C-alpha positions as protocol buffer text, in pm:
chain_id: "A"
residue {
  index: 1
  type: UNK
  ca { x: -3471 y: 6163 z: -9336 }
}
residue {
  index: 2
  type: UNK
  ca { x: -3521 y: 6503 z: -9142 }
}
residue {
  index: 3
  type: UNK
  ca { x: -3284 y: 6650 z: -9372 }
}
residue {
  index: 4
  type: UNK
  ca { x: -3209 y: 6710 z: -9732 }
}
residue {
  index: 5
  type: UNK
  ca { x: -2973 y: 6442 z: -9856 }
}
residue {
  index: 6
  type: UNK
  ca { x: -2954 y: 6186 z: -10144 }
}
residue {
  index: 7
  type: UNK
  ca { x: -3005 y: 5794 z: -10055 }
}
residue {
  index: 8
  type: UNK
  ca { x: -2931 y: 5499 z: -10298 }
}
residue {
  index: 9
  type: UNK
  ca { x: -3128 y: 5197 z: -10237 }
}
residue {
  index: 10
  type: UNK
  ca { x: -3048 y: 4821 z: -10282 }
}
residue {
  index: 11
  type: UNK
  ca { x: -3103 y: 4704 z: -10580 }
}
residue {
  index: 12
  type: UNK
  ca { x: -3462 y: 4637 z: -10608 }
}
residue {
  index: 13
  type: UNK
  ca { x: -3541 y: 4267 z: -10809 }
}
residue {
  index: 14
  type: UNK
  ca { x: -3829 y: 4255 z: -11047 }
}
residue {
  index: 15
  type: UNK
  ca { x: -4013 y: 3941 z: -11051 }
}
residue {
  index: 16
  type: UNK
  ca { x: -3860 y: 3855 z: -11398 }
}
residue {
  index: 17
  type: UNK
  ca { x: -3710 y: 3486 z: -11382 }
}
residue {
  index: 18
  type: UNK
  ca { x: -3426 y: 3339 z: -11631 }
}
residue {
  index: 19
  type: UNK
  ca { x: -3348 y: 2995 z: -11691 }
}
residue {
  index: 20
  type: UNK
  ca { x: -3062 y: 2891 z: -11888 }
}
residue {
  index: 21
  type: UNK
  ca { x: -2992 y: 2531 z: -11960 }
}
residue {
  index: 22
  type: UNK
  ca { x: -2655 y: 2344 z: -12114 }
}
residue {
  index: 23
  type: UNK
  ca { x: -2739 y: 2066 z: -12360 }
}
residue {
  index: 24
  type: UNK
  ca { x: -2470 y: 1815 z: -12391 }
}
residue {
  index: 25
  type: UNK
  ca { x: -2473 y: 1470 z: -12574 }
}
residue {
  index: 26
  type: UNK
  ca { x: -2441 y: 1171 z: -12390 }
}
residue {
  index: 27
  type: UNK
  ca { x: -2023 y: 1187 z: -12399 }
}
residue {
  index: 28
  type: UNK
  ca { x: -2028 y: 1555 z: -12237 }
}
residue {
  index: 29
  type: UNK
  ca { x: -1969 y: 1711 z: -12553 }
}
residue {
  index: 30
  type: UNK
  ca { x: -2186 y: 2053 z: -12544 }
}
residue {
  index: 31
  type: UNK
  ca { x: -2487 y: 2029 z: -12816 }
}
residue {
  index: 32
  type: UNK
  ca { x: -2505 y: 2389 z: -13024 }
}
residue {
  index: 33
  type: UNK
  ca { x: -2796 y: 2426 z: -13297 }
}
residue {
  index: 34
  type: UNK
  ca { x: -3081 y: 2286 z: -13094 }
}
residue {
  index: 35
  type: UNK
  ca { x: -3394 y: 2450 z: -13090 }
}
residue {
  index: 36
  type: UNK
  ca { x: -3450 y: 2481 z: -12676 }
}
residue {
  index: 37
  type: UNK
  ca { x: -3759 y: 2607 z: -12511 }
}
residue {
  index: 38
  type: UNK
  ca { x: -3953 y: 2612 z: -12195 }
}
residue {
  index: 39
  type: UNK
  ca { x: -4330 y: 2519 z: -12182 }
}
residue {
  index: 40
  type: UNK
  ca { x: -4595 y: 2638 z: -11931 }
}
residue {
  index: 41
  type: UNK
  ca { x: -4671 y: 2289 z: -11729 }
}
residue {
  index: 42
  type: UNK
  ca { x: -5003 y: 2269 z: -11717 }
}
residue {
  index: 43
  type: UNK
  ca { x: -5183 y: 2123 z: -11390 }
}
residue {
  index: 44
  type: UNK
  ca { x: -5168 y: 1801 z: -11334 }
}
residue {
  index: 45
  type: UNK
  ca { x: -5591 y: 1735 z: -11310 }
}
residue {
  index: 46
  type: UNK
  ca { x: -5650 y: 1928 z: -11649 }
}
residue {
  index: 47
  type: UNK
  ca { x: -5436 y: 1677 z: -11845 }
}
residue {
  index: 48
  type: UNK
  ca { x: -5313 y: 1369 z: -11825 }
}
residue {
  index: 49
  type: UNK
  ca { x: -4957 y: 1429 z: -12033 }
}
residue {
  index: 50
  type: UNK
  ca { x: -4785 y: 1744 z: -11922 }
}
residue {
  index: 51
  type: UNK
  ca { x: -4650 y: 1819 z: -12239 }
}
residue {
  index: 52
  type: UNK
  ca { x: -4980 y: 1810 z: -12448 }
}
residue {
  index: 53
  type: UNK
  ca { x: -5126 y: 2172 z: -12435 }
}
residue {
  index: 54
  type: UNK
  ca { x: -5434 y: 2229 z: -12635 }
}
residue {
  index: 55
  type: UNK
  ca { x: -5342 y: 2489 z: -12927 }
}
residue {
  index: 56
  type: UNK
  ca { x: -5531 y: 2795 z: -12740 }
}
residue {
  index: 57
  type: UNK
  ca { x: -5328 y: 2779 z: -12461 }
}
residue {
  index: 58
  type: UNK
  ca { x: -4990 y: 2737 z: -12592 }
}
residue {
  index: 59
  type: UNK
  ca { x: -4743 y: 2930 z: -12393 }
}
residue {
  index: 60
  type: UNK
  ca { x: -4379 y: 2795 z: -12541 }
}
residue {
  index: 61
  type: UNK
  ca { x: -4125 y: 3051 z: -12445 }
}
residue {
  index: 62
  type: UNK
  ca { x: -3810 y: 2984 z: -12720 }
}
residue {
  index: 63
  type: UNK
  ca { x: -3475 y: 3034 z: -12551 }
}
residue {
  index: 64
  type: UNK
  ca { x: -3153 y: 3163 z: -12718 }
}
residue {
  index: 65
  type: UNK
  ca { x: -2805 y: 2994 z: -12791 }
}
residue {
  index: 66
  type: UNK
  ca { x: -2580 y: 3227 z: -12584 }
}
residue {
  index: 67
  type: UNK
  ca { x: -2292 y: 2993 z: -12645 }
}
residue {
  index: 68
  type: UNK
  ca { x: -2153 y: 2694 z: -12723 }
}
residue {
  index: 69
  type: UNK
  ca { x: -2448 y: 2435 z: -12627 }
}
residue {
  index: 70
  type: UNK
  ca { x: -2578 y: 2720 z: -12355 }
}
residue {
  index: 71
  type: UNK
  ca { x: -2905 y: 2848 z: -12401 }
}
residue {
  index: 72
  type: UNK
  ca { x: -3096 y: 3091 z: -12171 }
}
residue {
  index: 73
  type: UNK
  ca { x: -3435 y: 3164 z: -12155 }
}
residue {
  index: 74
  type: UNK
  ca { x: -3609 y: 3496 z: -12215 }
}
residue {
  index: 75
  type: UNK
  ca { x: -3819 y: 3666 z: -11924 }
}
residue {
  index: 76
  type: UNK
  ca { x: -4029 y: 3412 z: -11763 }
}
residue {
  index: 77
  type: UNK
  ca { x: -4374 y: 3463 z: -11534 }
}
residue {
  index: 78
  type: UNK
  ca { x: -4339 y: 3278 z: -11200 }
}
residue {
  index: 79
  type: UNK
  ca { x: -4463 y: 2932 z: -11356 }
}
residue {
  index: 80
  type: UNK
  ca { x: -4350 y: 2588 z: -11318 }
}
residue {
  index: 81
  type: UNK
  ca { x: -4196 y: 2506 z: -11689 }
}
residue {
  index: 82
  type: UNK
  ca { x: -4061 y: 2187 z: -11894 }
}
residue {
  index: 83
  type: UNK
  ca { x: -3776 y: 2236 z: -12074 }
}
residue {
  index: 84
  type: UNK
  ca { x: -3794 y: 2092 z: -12412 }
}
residue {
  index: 85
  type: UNK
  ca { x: -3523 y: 2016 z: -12710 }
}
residue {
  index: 86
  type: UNK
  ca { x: -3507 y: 1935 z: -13043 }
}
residue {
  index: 87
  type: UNK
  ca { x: -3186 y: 1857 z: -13221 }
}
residue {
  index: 88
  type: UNK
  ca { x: -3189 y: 1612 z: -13581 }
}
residue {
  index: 89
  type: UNK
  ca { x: -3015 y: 1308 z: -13432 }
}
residue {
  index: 90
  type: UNK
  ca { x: -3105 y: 1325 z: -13083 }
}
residue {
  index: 91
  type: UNK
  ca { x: -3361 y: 1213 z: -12874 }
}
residue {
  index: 92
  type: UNK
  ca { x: -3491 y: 1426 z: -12550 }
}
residue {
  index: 93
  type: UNK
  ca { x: -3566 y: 1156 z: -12273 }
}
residue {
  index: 94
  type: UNK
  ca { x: -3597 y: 1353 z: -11987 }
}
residue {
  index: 95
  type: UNK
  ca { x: -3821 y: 1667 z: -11904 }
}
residue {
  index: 96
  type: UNK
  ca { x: -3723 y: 1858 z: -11612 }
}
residue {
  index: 97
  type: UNK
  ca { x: -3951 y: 2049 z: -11410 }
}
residue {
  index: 98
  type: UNK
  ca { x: -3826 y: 2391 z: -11333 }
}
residue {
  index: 99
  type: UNK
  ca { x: -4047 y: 2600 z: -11020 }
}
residue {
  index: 100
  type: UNK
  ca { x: -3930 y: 2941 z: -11077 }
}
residue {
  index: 101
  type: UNK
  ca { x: -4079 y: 3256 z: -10916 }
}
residue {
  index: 102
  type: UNK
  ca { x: -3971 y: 3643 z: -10745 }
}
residue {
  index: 103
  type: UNK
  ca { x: -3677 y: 3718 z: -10998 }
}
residue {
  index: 104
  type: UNK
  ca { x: -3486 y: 3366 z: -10954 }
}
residue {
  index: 105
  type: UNK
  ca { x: -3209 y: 3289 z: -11213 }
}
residue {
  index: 106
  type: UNK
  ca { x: -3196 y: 2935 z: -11256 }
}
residue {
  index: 107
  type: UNK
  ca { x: -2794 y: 2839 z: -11424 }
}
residue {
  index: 108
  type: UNK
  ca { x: -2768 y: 2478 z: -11306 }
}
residue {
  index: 109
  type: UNK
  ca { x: -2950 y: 2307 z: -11569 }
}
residue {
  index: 110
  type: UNK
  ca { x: -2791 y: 2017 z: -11757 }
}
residue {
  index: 111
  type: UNK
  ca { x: -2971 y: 1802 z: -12018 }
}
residue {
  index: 112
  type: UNK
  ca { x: -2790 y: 1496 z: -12184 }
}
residue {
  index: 113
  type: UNK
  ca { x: -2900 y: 1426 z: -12507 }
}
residue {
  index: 114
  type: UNK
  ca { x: -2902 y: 1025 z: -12640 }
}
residue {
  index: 115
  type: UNK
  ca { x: -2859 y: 995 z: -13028 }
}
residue {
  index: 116
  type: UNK
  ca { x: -2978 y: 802 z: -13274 }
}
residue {
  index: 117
  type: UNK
  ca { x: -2742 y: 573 z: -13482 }
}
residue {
  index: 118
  type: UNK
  ca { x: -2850 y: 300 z: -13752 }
}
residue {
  index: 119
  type: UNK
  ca { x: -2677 y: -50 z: -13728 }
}
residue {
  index: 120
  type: UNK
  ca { x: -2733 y: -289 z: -14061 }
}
residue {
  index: 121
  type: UNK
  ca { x: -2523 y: -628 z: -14148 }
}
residue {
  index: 122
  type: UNK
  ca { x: -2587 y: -961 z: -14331 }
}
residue {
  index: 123
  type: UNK
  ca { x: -2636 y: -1280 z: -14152 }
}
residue {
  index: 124
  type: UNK
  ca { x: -2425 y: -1530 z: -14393 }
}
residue {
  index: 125
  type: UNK
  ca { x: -2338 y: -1900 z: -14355 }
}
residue {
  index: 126
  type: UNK
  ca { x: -2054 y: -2086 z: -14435 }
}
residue {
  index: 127
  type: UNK
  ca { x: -2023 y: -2007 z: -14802 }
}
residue {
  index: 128
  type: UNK
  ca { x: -2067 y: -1605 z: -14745 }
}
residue {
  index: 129
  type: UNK
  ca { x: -2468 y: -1676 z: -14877 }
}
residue {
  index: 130
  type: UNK
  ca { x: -2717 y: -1437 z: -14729 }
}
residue {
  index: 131
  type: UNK
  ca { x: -2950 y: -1637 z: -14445 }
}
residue {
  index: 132
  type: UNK
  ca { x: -3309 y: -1532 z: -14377 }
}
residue {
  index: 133
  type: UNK
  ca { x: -3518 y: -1548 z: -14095 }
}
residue {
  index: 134
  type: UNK
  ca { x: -3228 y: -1498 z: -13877 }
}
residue {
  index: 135
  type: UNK
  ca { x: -3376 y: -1350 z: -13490 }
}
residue {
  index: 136
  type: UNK
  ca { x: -3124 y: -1054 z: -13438 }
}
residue {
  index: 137
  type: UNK
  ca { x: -3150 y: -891 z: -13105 }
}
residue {
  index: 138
  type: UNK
  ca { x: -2893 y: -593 z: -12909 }
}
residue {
  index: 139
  type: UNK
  ca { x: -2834 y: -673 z: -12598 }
}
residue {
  index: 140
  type: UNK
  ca { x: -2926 y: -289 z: -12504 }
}
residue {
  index: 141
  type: UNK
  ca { x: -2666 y: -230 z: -12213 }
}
residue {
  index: 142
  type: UNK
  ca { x: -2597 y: 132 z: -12378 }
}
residue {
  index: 143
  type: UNK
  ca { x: -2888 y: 122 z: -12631 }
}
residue {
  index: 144
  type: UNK
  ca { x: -3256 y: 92 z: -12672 }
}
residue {
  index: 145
  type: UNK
  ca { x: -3493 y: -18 z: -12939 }
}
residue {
  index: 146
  type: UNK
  ca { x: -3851 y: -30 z: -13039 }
}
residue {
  index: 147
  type: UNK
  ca { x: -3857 y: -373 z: -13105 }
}
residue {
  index: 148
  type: UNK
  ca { x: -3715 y: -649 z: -12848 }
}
residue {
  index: 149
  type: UNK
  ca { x: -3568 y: -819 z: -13197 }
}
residue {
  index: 150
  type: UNK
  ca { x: -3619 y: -837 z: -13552 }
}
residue {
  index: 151
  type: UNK
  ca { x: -3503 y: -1067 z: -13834 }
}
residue {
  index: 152
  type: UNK
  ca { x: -3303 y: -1099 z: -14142 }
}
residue {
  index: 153
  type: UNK
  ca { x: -3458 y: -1029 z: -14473 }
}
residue {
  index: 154
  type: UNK
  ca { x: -3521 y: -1294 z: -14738 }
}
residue {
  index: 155
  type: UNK
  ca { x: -3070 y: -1200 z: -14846 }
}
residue {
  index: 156
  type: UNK
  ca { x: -2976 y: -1218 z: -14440 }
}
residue {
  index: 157
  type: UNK
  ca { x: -2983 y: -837 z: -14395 }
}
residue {
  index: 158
  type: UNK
  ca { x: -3083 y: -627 z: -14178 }
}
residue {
  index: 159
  type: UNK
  ca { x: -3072 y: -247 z: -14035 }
}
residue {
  index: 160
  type: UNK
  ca { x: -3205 y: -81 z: -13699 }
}
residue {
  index: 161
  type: UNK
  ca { x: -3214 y: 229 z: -13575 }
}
residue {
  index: 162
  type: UNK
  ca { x: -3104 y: 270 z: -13163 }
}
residue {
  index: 163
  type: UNK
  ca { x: -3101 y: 507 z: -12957 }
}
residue {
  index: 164
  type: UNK
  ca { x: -2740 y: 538 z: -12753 }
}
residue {
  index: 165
  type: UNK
  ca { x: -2790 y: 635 z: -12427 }
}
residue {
  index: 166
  type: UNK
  ca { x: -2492 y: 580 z: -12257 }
}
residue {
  index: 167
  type: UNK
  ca { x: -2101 y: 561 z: -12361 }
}
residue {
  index: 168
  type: UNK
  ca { x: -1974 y: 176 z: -12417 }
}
residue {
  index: 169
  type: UNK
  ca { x: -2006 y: -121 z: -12681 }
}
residue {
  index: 170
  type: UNK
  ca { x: -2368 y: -321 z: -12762 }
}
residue {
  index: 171
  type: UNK
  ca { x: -2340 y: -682 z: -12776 }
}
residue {
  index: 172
  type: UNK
  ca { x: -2573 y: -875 z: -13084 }
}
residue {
  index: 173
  type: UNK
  ca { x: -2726 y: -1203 z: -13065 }
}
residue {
  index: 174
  type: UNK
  ca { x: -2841 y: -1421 z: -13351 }
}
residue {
  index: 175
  type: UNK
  ca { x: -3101 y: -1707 z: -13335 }
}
């Protein structure tokens, strides 16, 4: 300006970077009380798992519930992160990759939690008696297991943990 006057610039965008992330359970319902944060990925020719980071390196950034099953991130460095959860009961399959860099706000994150439920019976024949060695297997349309099946103990039960992963009834085969 050739003259005295008084400007006001644009508003100038530090290279800070937010991510915040809604965890929900496989139904929609939003997940509060997880424990959310956003690892450093590390390049792809120093390790062969992208979430193992050896303990001198760690760079875990924890995020903060700012609602119900919302969680945002504090300041991030331009990075490329993994968003990791933990919640007791729930199982994190998937591991987005977020690129964020020059003062981006990523909002559009959504995470679907499975959860972990425990199914036990008795196998019994025609007089109600308890019948071992009995192949049980789920049909895992909406589940998965560890094991592809399992059998009855020497009284005909039996109890397995799955993991639900989507909304709908598990069919169960005996052998």
């Amino acid at each position: 300006p050739s003259v005295p006057e008084h400007i006001r610039l644009e508003p100038i965008k530090l290279p800070i970077n937010f991510i915040s992330v809604n965890v929900q359970d496989i139904y929609g319902k939003n997940l509060s009380g997880a424990t959310v944060s956003f690892l450093k990925k590390q390049p792809e020719s120093s390790v062969r798992n992208p979430l193992f980071i050896p303990p001198q390196t760690l760079a875990m950034y924890p995020a903060q519930e700012v609602g119900n099953g919302l969680y945002e991130s504090p300041p991030l460095p331009d990075h490329t992160y993994l968003v990791v959860v933990r919640k007791e009961g729930y199982v994190q399959k998937d591991y987005p990759e977020i690129p964020i860099r020059s003062g981006e706000t990523i909002a559009d994150v959504l995470l679907h939690l499975p959860h972990l439920i425990t199914v036990s019976g008795k196998v019994t024949n025609g007089k109600g008696e308890g019948v071992s060695g009995v192949e049980v297997q789920f049909a895992q349309k909406n589940s998965q297991r560890s094991l592809h099946h399992f059998e009855t103990d020497e009284h005909g039960e039996f109890s397995e943990q799955l993991l639900v992963t989507n909304p709908g009834k598990e069919t169960l085969f005996l052998r």
